[in-house]
């Protein structure tokens, strides 16, 4: 929500003089517009409730009485504020000032500021707020907790009311080494007709939304008339489509793609989680720049990553969360050794090298027996009964721990990754 007082605190409004409606300084602003010639019925059709209206009243410069009637119509219509450039009018009647005060709609004059600069500042504040609102909605769907299908659909349509009925795919795009994903990319929503662009499949209605989340971004693509024959649309087609839609420099970004099955808007949270998990795995493994959600092992990690957050296709319904899982194993390991981080570093190398003790020893510049001793400490702390159980726990612990570190680096809010 953008508050009028926050907008007026910007330098471009430094010479604004509020003459009435001072108690409305805390009003919410939802739109910005320029009043030129409109009056009567046109006011109701052209201006929205909570709109910050800027004008010179030039069209009525020779009719002050009608000009004031026009301003009253704006106030009745629910304007958030009215700014008048004092080219033709410098004062207002006591009647109008009282009318403004009673309805808490600020009226102000300004002199030297360009109207276009003022409107640009207002619209920039609104665009930034809209982006933040979309981010919150996406994060809510990602971590949804036992929502009804109707509520999930409602949240999806709040991201973009013009979304089509099915999610074709979701992609999560991150920048390498903690950098911020392209700040010059045009975030927002749009329509696009597709004729053979995705694996030869013609899609007449495609609606997408590109939402920045912290230092990264989600690309959500929806369709209405796709017949569901996903075998015709492969990863390469989607990768090509994304590269065309988003100016991504080669070697700078990683992209995770949701599973290759369309889902309803009610299941958008599932596609978002899959895209994020695919990117996390892609980033952990390194090398690849584009990865799709595979299922199987990804299902297990996705379930733990979003454990206890219902609403997905079998993900985490009431199970232990991945954060709790990691914390429990870390506490057990800390109770057994004075330097858990050194042992964990050895374990991470052991996992990355597929459980090869000799190669692990070479990588960490230790004797093989030292590596075995450290791993034995872990086995004792976690009370594992056999090597298969131990290797499974090592894999899940190291993968999840790295996932949560990446979420932190990407700027996800603490409430999400903790």
Coordinates of C-alpha atoms in Angstrom, one line a residue:
X1 CA 0.0 0.0 0.0
X2 CA 1.3 3.4 -1.0
X3 CA 0.6 6.2 1.5
X4 CA 0.2 9.8 0.4
X5 CA 2.6 11.2 3.0
X6 CA 5.3 8.8 1.7
X7 CA 4.8 10.1 -1.9
X8 CA 4.9 13.7 -0.8
X9 CA 8.2 13.1 1.1
X10 CA 9.9 12.7 -2.3
X11 CA 12.1 15.6 -3.5
X12 CA 9.9 16.3 -6.5
X13 CA 7.1 17.3 -4.2
X14 CA 9.3 19.7 -2.1
X15 CA 7.5 22.8 -3.3
X16 CA 3.9 21.5 -2.9
X17 CA 1.7 23.6 -0.6
X18 CA -1.3 21.8 1.0
X19 CA -4.2 24.2 1.4
X20 CA -6.9 21.8 2.7
X21 CA -7.7 18.3 3.7
X22 CA -4.6 18.0 5.9
X23 CA -6.1 15.1 7.9
X24 CA -6.1 13.0 4.7
X25 CA -2.3 12.9 4.5
X26 CA -2.4 9.2 5.6
X27 CA -4.7 8.2 2.7
X28 CA -3.8 5.3 0.5
X29 CA -3.0 6.0 -3.1
X30 CA -3.8 3.4 -5.7
X31 CA -3.7 5.3 -9.0
X32 CA -2.3 8.4 -10.7
X33 CA -4.0 10.5 -13.4
X34 CA -4.0 13.9 -15.2
X35 CA -7.2 15.9 -15.3
X36 CA -7.5 17.7 -18.6
X37 CA -11.0 18.2 -20.0
X38 CA -13.1 15.6 -18.1
X39 CA -16.2 16.6 -16.1
X40 CA -19.5 15.1 -14.9
X41 CA -19.9 11.6 -16.2
X42 CA -16.3 11.5 -17.6
X43 CA -15.0 12.0 -14.1
X44 CA -16.6 8.7 -13.0
X45 CA -15.5 6.9 -16.1
X46 CA -11.9 8.2 -16.3
X47 CA -10.8 8.4 -12.7
X48 CA -10.7 5.7 -10.0
X49 CA -11.2 5.7 -6.3
X50 CA -8.0 6.6 -4.4
X51 CA -6.5 8.3 -7.4
X52 CA -3.9 11.1 -7.1
X53 CA -5.1 13.6 -9.6
X54 CA -2.8 16.3 -11.1
X55 CA -4.2 19.2 -13.1
X56 CA -3.7 22.8 -14.3
X57 CA -7.5 23.3 -14.8
X58 CA -6.5 25.0 -18.0
X59 CA -9.8 24.1 -19.8
X60 CA -11.7 26.1 -17.1
X61 CA -9.3 28.9 -16.6
X62 CA -12.0 31.5 -17.4
X63 CA -14.7 29.8 -15.3
X64 CA -13.6 29.5 -11.6
X65 CA -17.0 28.5 -10.4
X66 CA -17.2 25.5 -12.8
X67 CA -13.5 24.6 -12.0
X68 CA -14.4 24.3 -8.3
X69 CA -17.4 22.2 -9.1
X70 CA -15.1 19.9 -11.1
X71 CA -12.8 19.6 -8.1
X72 CA -15.8 18.7 -5.9
X73 CA -16.8 16.0 -8.4
X74 CA -13.3 14.5 -8.1
X75 CA -13.6 14.5 -4.3
X76 CA -17.0 12.8 -4.4
X77 CA -15.6 10.3 -6.8
X78 CA -13.1 9.2 -4.1
X79 CA -9.9 11.0 -5.2
X80 CA -7.0 10.4 -2.8
X81 CA -5.5 13.9 -3.4
X82 CA -5.6 16.7 -5.9
X83 CA -2.5 18.7 -7.0
X84 CA -3.1 21.9 -9.0
X85 CA -0.2 23.6 -10.9
X86 CA -0.8 27.3 -10.1
X87 CA -0.7 28.6 -13.7
X88 CA -4.3 29.8 -13.8
X89 CA -5.5 29.3 -10.2
X90 CA -3.7 30.3 -7.0
X91 CA -6.5 30.2 -4.5
X92 CA -9.8 28.4 -3.8
X93 CA -13.0 29.4 -2.2
X94 CA -13.7 28.7 1.5
X95 CA -16.6 26.5 0.4
X96 CA -14.3 24.2 -1.5
X97 CA -11.7 24.2 1.2
X98 CA -14.3 23.2 3.8
X99 CA -15.7 20.5 1.4
X100 CA -12.1 19.1 1.1
X101 CA -11.5 19.2 4.9
X102 CA -14.8 17.4 5.7
X103 CA -13.9 14.5 3.4
X104 CA -10.2 14.5 4.2
X105 CA -9.1 14.8 0.6
X106 CA -5.9 17.0 0.4
X107 CA -5.8 19.8 -2.2
X108 CA -2.4 21.3 -2.9
X109 CA -0.8 23.8 -5.2
X110 CA 2.7 23.6 -6.8
X111 CA 4.7 25.9 -9.0
X112 CA 8.0 24.9 -10.5
X113 CA 7.7 21.1 -10.8
X114 CA 6.9 19.5 -14.2
X115 CA 3.6 17.6 -14.2
X116 CA 5.2 14.7 -16.0
X117 CA 7.9 14.4 -13.3
X118 CA 5.3 14.4 -10.6
X119 CA 3.2 11.7 -12.3
X120 CA 6.3 9.6 -13.0
X121 CA 7.2 9.7 -9.3
X122 CA 3.7 8.7 -8.2
X123 CA 3.5 5.9 -10.8
X124 CA 7.0 4.7 -9.8
X125 CA 5.9 4.4 -6.2
X126 CA 2.8 2.5 -7.2
X127 CA 4.7 0.2 -9.5
X128 CA 7.2 -0.6 -6.7
X129 CA 4.4 -1.3 -4.3
X130 CA 2.7 -3.6 -6.9
X131 CA 5.9 -5.5 -7.3
X132 CA 6.2 -5.9 -3.5
X133 CA 2.6 -7.1 -3.3
X134 CA 3.2 -9.7 -6.0
X135 CA 6.3 -10.9 -4.2
X136 CA 4.3 -11.4 -1.0
X137 CA 1.6 -13.4 -2.9
X138 CA 4.2 -15.6 -4.6
X139 CA 5.9 -16.3 -1.2
X140 CA 2.5 -17.1 0.3
X141 CA 1.7 -19.6 -2.4
X142 CA 5.2 -21.1 -2.0
X143 CA 4.8 -21.7 1.7
X144 CA 1.0 -22.2 1.6
X145 CA -0.3 -23.9 4.7
X146 CA -3.4 -26.1 4.3
X147 CA -5.3 -23.5 2.1
X148 CA -8.4 -24.5 0.4
X149 CA -8.2 -24.8 -3.5
X150 CA -10.5 -21.8 -3.7
X151 CA -8.1 -19.7 -1.6
X152 CA -5.1 -20.8 -3.6
X153 CA -6.9 -19.8 -6.9
X154 CA -7.8 -16.5 -5.4
X155 CA -4.2 -15.7 -4.5
X156 CA -3.0 -16.8 -8.0
X157 CA -5.5 -14.4 -9.6
X158 CA -4.3 -11.6 -7.3
X159 CA -0.9 -11.9 -8.8
X160 CA -2.5 -11.3 -12.2
X161 CA -6.3 -11.2 -12.6
X162 CA -5.9 -12.1 -16.3
X163 CA -4.1 -15.4 -15.7
X164 CA -5.4 -18.2 -17.9
X165 CA -6.8 -21.4 -16.4
X166 CA -3.7 -23.6 -16.4
X167 CA -0.1 -23.2 -15.5
X168 CA 2.1 -24.2 -18.4
X169 CA 5.3 -23.9 -16.4
X170 CA 6.9 -21.9 -13.6
X171 CA 10.6 -20.9 -13.7
X172 CA 12.8 -19.7 -10.9
X173 CA 15.8 -17.6 -12.1
X174 CA 18.7 -16.7 -9.9
X175 CA 22.0 -14.8 -10.4
X176 CA 25.3 -16.4 -9.6
X177 CA 27.4 -15.5 -6.6
X178 CA 24.7 -13.6 -4.7
X179 CA 24.2 -11.0 -7.4
X180 CA 20.8 -9.4 -8.0
X181 CA 18.9 -10.7 -11.0
X182 CA 18.8 -8.1 -13.8
X183 CA 17.5 -4.9 -12.3
X184 CA 16.8 -3.6 -15.8
X185 CA 14.4 -6.4 -16.7
X186 CA 10.8 -5.3 -17.1
X187 CA 8.9 -7.1 -14.3
X188 CA 5.2 -7.4 -14.8
X189 CA 2.6 -9.2 -16.7
X190 CA 1.7 -9.6 -20.4
X191 CA 0.0 -11.6 -23.1
X192 CA 1.6 -13.4 -26.0
X193 CA 0.2 -15.5 -28.9
X194 CA 2.4 -18.5 -29.6
X195 CA 2.5 -20.1 -33.0
X196 CA 4.8 -23.0 -32.9
X197 CA 7.3 -21.4 -30.5
X198 CA 7.0 -24.2 -28.0
X199 CA 8.0 -27.4 -29.6
X200 CA 5.7 -26.8 -32.6
X201 CA 2.6 -26.6 -30.4
X202 CA 0.3 -23.6 -31.3
X203 CA -0.9 -21.8 -28.2
X204 CA -3.3 -19.0 -29.0
X205 CA -3.7 -17.6 -25.5
X206 CA -0.7 -17.3 -23.2
X207 CA -0.5 -15.0 -20.2
X208 CA 2.7 -14.6 -18.2
X209 CA 3.8 -12.8 -15.1
X210 CA 7.4 -12.0 -14.2
X211 CA 7.7 -11.4 -10.4
X212 CA 10.9 -10.3 -8.7
X213 CA 11.5 -12.1 -5.4
X214 CA 14.3 -10.6 -3.3
X215 CA 17.5 -11.0 -5.5
X216 CA 15.8 -13.5 -7.9
X217 CA 12.7 -13.9 -9.9
X218 CA 9.8 -16.2 -10.8
X219 CA 8.4 -16.4 -14.3
X220 CA 4.8 -17.8 -14.3
X221 CA 3.3 -18.9 -17.7
X222 CA -0.4 -19.7 -18.0
X223 CA -2.5 -21.0 -20.9
X224 CA -6.1 -21.6 -21.6
X225 CA -6.5 -23.9 -24.6
X226 CA -3.5 -26.2 -24.4
X227 CA -4.5 -29.8 -24.8
X228 CA -2.1 -31.2 -22.3
X229 CA 0.1 -33.3 -24.7
X230 CA 3.3 -32.3 -22.9
X231 CA 5.4 -34.7 -24.9
X232 CA 5.5 -32.1 -27.7
X233 CA 6.9 -29.4 -25.4
X234 CA 10.4 -30.1 -24.1
X235 CA 12.9 -28.3 -21.9
X236 CA 14.8 -26.9 -24.9
X237 CA 11.7 -25.3 -26.3
X238 CA 10.9 -23.6 -22.9
X239 CA 14.6 -22.6 -22.5
X240 CA 14.5 -21.0 -25.9
X241 CA 11.2 -19.2 -25.0
X242 CA 12.6 -17.9 -21.8
X243 CA 15.8 -16.6 -23.4
X244 CA 13.6 -14.8 -25.9
X245 CA 11.4 -13.3 -23.3
X246 CA 14.1 -12.4 -20.8
X247 CA 17.5 -10.8 -21.8
X248 CA 19.7 -13.2 -19.8
X249 CA 23.4 -13.0 -20.3
X250 CA 25.0 -16.3 -21.0
X251 CA 26.7 -17.8 -18.0
X252 CA 25.2 -15.3 -15.5
X253 CA 21.9 -16.9 -14.4
X254 CA 20.6 -20.3 -13.5
X255 CA 17.0 -21.4 -14.1
X256 CA 14.9 -24.1 -12.5
X257 CA 11.8 -25.3 -14.3
X258 CA 8.7 -26.9 -12.8
X259 CA 7.7 -30.5 -13.8
X260 CA 6.6 -31.0 -17.4
X261 CA 2.9 -31.3 -16.6
X262 CA 0.4 -28.5 -16.7
X263 CA -1.5 -27.9 -13.5
X264 CA -4.5 -25.8 -12.6
X265 CA -4.3 -22.3 -11.0
X266 CA -5.2 -24.0 -7.7
X267 CA -1.9 -25.9 -7.9
X268 CA 0.3 -23.0 -8.8
X269 CA 2.1 -23.3 -5.5
X270 CA 3.2 -26.8 -6.5
X271 CA 4.7 -25.5 -9.7
X272 CA 6.5 -22.7 -7.9
X273 CA 8.0 -25.1 -5.4
X274 CA 9.1 -27.4 -8.1
X275 CA 10.8 -24.6 -10.0
X276 CA 12.6 -23.4 -6.9
X277 CA 13.7 -26.9 -6.0
X278 CA 15.0 -27.5 -9.5
X279 CA 17.0 -24.3 -9.4
X280 CA 18.4 -25.2 -6.0
X281 CA 19.6 -28.6 -7.2
X282 CA 21.0 -26.9 -10.4
X283 CA 22.9 -24.4 -8.3
X284 CA 24.3 -27.1 -5.9
X285 CA 25.5 -29.4 -8.7
X286 CA 27.0 -26.5 -10.7
X287 CA 27.9 -26.7 -14.3
X288 CA 24.3 -26.7 -15.6
X289 CA 22.5 -23.4 -16.2
X290 CA 19.0 -24.9 -16.8
X291 CA 17.4 -27.7 -15.0
X292 CA 13.9 -29.2 -14.8
X293 CA 12.2 -30.8 -11.8
X294 CA 12.8 -34.5 -12.2
X295 CA 10.6 -36.0 -9.5
X296 CA 11.9 -39.0 -7.5
X297 CA 14.9 -37.7 -5.5
X298 CA 13.6 -34.1 -6.1
X299 CA 10.3 -35.1 -4.6
X300 CA 12.0 -36.1 -1.4
X301 CA 14.0 -32.9 -1.0
X302 CA 11.0 -30.8 -2.0
X303 CA 8.9 -32.5 0.6
X304 CA 11.5 -31.8 3.3
X305 CA 12.2 -28.3 2.1
X306 CA 8.5 -27.4 2.3
X307 CA 7.7 -29.9 5.1
X308 CA 4.5 -29.1 7.0
X309 CA 3.2 -26.8 4.3
X310 CA 0.3 -28.5 2.7
X311 CA -1.5 -27.8 -0.5
X312 CA 0.9 -29.4 -3.0
X313 CA 0.7 -32.7 -4.8
X314 CA 1.8 -34.8 -1.8
X315 CA 4.4 -32.4 -0.5
X316 CA 4.9 -32.0 3.2
X317 CA 1.4 -32.6 4.5
X318 CA 2.1 -32.4 8.2
X319 CA 5.6 -33.9 8.0
X320 CA 8.8 -32.6 9.7
X321 CA 10.2 -29.5 8.1
X322 CA 13.6 -29.6 6.4
X323 CA 14.8 -26.9 8.7
X324 CA 13.8 -28.9 11.8
X325 CA 15.4 -32.0 10.3
X326 CA 18.8 -30.2 9.7
X327 CA 18.7 -28.5 13.1
X328 CA 18.1 -31.8 14.9
X329 CA 21.0 -33.5 13.1
X330 CA 23.3 -30.5 13.7
X331 CA 22.5 -30.5 17.4
X332 CA 23.3 -34.2 17.6
X333 CA 26.6 -33.7 15.8
X334 CA 27.5 -30.7 18.0
X335 CA 27.0 -32.8 21.1
X336 CA 29.5 -35.3 19.8
X337 CA 32.3 -33.1 18.6
X338 CA 33.8 -29.7 19.4
X339 CA 34.2 -28.7 15.7
X340 CA 31.1 -29.7 13.8
X341 CA 31.7 -27.4 10.9
X342 CA 35.0 -29.1 10.0
X343 CA 33.4 -32.5 10.1
X344 CA 30.5 -31.1 8.0
X345 CA 32.9 -29.8 5.4
X346 CA 34.4 -33.2 5.1
X347 CA 30.9 -34.8 4.9
X348 CA 29.9 -32.4 2.1
X349 CA 32.9 -33.4 0.0
X350 CA 32.2 -37.1 0.8
X351 CA 28.6 -36.6 -0.5
X352 CA 29.7 -34.6 -3.6
X353 CA 32.2 -37.4 -4.5
X354 CA 29.6 -40.2 -4.2
X355 CA 30.9 -41.6 -0.9
X356 CA 34.5 -42.2 -2.1
X357 CA 36.6 -41.9 1.0
X358 CA 40.0 -42.0 -0.8
X359 CA 39.0 -39.1 -3.2
X360 CA 37.5 -37.2 -0.3
X361 CA 40.8 -37.5 1.6
X362 CA 42.7 -36.1 -1.4
X363 CA 40.2 -33.2 -1.7
X364 CA 40.4 -32.2 2.0
X365 CA 44.2 -32.9 2.2
X366 CA 43.8 -35.4 4.9
X367 CA 44.7 -39.1 5.4
X368 CA 42.0 -41.6 4.6
X369 CA 41.9 -42.7 8.2
X370 CA 41.2 -39.1 9.3
X371 CA 38.3 -38.9 7.0
X372 CA 37.0 -42.3 8.2
X373 CA 37.4 -41.1 11.8
X374 CA 35.4 -38.0 11.1
X375 CA 32.6 -39.9 9.4
X376 CA 32.6 -42.4 12.3
X377 CA 31.9 -39.4 14.6
X378 CA 28.9 -38.6 12.5
X379 CA 27.6 -42.1 12.5
X380 CA 27.9 -42.2 16.3
X381 CA 26.1 -38.9 16.7
X382 CA 23.3 -39.9 14.4
X383 CA 23.1 -43.5 15.7
X384 CA 23.0 -44.9 12.2
X385 CA 22.8 -48.7 12.0
X386 CA 24.2 -49.3 8.5
X387 CA 26.1 -47.5 5.7
X388 CA 23.0 -47.1 3.5
X389 CA 21.2 -45.3 6.2
X390 CA 24.2 -43.2 7.0
X391 CA 24.8 -42.2 3.3
X392 CA 21.1 -41.3 2.9
X393 CA 21.2 -39.0 6.0
X394 CA 24.5 -37.4 4.8
X395 CA 23.0 -36.7 1.4
X396 CA 19.8 -35.2 2.7
X397 CA 21.5 -33.2 5.5
X398 CA 24.2 -31.7 3.1
X399 CA 21.7 -31.0 0.3
X400 CA 19.1 -29.3 2.5
X401 CA 21.8 -27.3 4.4
X402 CA 23.1 -26.0 1.2
X403 CA 19.5 -25.2 0.0
X404 CA 18.8 -23.1 3.0
X405 CA 22.1 -21.2 2.6
X406 CA 21.2 -20.5 -1.0
X407 CA 17.7 -19.2 0.0
X408 CA 19.4 -16.9 2.5
X409 CA 21.9 -15.7 -0.1
X410 CA 19.0 -15.0 -2.6
X411 CA 17.4 -12.8 0.0
X412 CA 14.3 -14.9 0.9
X413 CA 12.8 -13.5 4.1
X414 CA 13.9 -15.2 7.3
X415 CA 10.4 -16.4 8.0
X416 CA 10.6 -18.5 4.8
X417 CA 13.9 -20.3 5.1
X418 CA 13.9 -20.5 8.9

